[in-house]
PDB file of C-alpha atoms in Angstrom:
ATOM      1  CA  UNK A  13       0.000   0.000   0.000  1.00 52.00           C
ATOM      2  CA  UNK A  14       1.357   3.379  -0.960  1.00 71.00           C
ATOM      3  CA  UNK A  15       1.782   6.177   1.516  1.00 81.00           C
ATOM      4  CA  UNK A  16      -0.587   9.013   0.528  1.00 80.00           C
ATOM      5  CA  UNK A  17       0.297  11.261   3.458  1.00 85.00           C
ATOM      6  CA  UNK A  18       2.749  13.503   1.529  1.00 86.00           C
ATOM      7  CA  UNK A  19       0.273  14.111  -1.305  1.00 89.00           C
ATOM      8  CA  UNK A  20      -2.645  14.672   1.052  1.00 90.00           C
ATOM      9  CA  UNK A  21      -0.696  17.080   3.235  1.00 92.00           C
ATOM     10  CA  UNK A  22       0.517  18.982   0.165  1.00 93.00           C
ATOM     11  CA  UNK A  23      -3.062  19.240  -1.125  1.00 93.00           C
ATOM     12  CA  UNK A  24      -4.269  20.511   2.251  1.00 94.00           C
ATOM     13  CA  UNK A  25      -1.463  23.065   2.370  1.00 93.00           C
ATOM     14  CA  UNK A  26      -2.350  24.311  -1.116  1.00 93.00           C
ATOM     15  CA  UNK A  27      -6.028  24.612  -0.182  1.00 92.00           C
ATOM     16  CA  UNK A  28      -5.230  26.476   3.037  1.00 90.00           C
ATOM     17  CA  UNK A  29      -2.840  28.779   1.162  1.00 88.00           C
ATOM     18  CA  UNK A  30      -5.467  29.506  -1.499  1.00 85.00           C
ATOM     19  CA  UNK A  31      -8.072  30.439   1.104  1.00 84.00           C
ATOM     20  CA  UNK A  32      -5.647  32.581   3.095  1.00 82.00           C
ATOM     21  CA  UNK A  33      -4.584  34.540   0.016  1.00 78.00           C
ATOM     22  CA  UNK A  34      -8.155  35.337  -1.023  1.00 76.00           C
ATOM     23  CA  UNK A  35      -8.557  39.112  -0.876  1.00 68.00           C
ATOM     24  CA  UNK A  36     -12.099  39.353   0.457  1.00 71.00           C
ATOM     25  CA  UNK A  37     -12.060  41.327   3.668  1.00 72.00           C
ATOM     26  CA  UNK A  38     -15.852  41.470   4.024  1.00 72.00           C
ATOM     27  CA  UNK A  39     -17.695  44.096   6.010  1.00 73.00           C
ATOM     28  CA  UNK A  40     -15.567  46.022   8.417  1.00 76.00           C
ATOM     29  CA  UNK A  41     -16.106  49.147  10.469  1.00 74.00           C
ATOM     30  CA  UNK A  42     -14.056  51.095   7.908  1.00 73.00           C
ATOM     31  CA  UNK A  43     -16.263  50.349   4.938  1.00 71.00           C
ATOM     32  CA  UNK A  44     -19.569  50.610   6.832  1.00 73.00           C
ATOM     33  CA  UNK A  45     -19.202  54.222   7.955  1.00 74.00           C
ATOM     34  CA  UNK A  46     -20.995  56.862   5.885  1.00 73.00           C
ATOM     35  CA  UNK A  47     -18.638  58.896   3.713  1.00 72.00           C
ATOM     36  CA  UNK A  48     -20.920  61.863   3.060  1.00 78.00           C
ATOM     37  CA  UNK A  49     -21.258  61.112  -0.651  1.00 80.00           C
ATOM     38  CA  UNK A  50     -24.761  61.560  -2.010  1.00 80.00           C
ATOM     39  CA  UNK A  51     -26.387  59.787  -4.890  1.00 80.00           C
ATOM     40  CA  UNK A  52     -29.245  61.312  -6.847  1.00 84.00           C
ATOM     41  CA  UNK A  53     -31.880  58.793  -7.819  1.00 81.00           C
ATOM     42  CA  UNK A  54     -34.137  59.687 -10.716  1.00 79.00           C
ATOM     43  CA  UNK A  55     -37.397  57.758 -10.728  1.00 76.00           C
ATOM     44  CA  UNK A  56     -38.922  57.339 -14.158  1.00 72.00           C
ATOM     45  CA  UNK A  57     -42.637  57.821 -14.597  1.00 69.00           C
ATOM     46  CA  UNK A  58     -43.826  54.667 -16.311  1.00 68.00           C
ATOM     47  CA  UNK A  59     -46.955  56.362 -17.683  1.00 65.00           C
ATOM     48  CA  UNK A  60     -44.754  58.402 -20.015  1.00 63.00           C
ATOM     49  CA  UNK A  61     -43.132  55.274 -21.397  1.00 65.00           C
ATOM     50  CA  UNK A  62     -46.289  53.338 -22.230  1.00 69.00           C
ATOM     51  CA  UNK A  63     -47.151  53.432 -25.917  1.00 71.00           C
ATOM     52  CA  UNK A  64     -50.543  52.268 -27.040  1.00 73.00           C
ATOM     53  CA  UNK A  65     -50.515  50.078 -30.120  1.00 73.00           C
ATOM     54  CA  UNK A  66     -53.366  49.784 -32.588  1.00 74.00           C
ATOM     55  CA  UNK A  67     -55.588  46.732 -32.289  1.00 77.00           C
ATOM     56  CA  UNK A  68     -54.681  45.553 -35.777  1.00 76.00           C
ATOM     57  CA  UNK A  69     -51.696  46.157 -37.975  1.00 75.00           C
ATOM     58  CA  UNK A  70     -52.225  46.485 -41.693  1.00 77.00           C
ATOM     59  CA  UNK A  71     -50.349  43.826 -43.598  1.00 78.00           C
ATOM     60  CA  UNK A  72     -49.440  44.654 -47.205  1.00 80.00           C
ATOM     61  CA  UNK A  73     -50.833  42.178 -49.708  1.00 74.00           C
TER      62      UNK A  73
END
């Protein structure tokens, strides 16, 4: 029977290294504080965008 310990430990080390080098820092107190920037939101009136179509469309013969 072959010894799989060196390969398994190397695979575990690579997995742990990959997870530790991931750059996601998540939510912290630094990025949750308001910065004072404002964003203007423009709400579109959907009634202006509705176009009524005729009941039938003439098809050329």
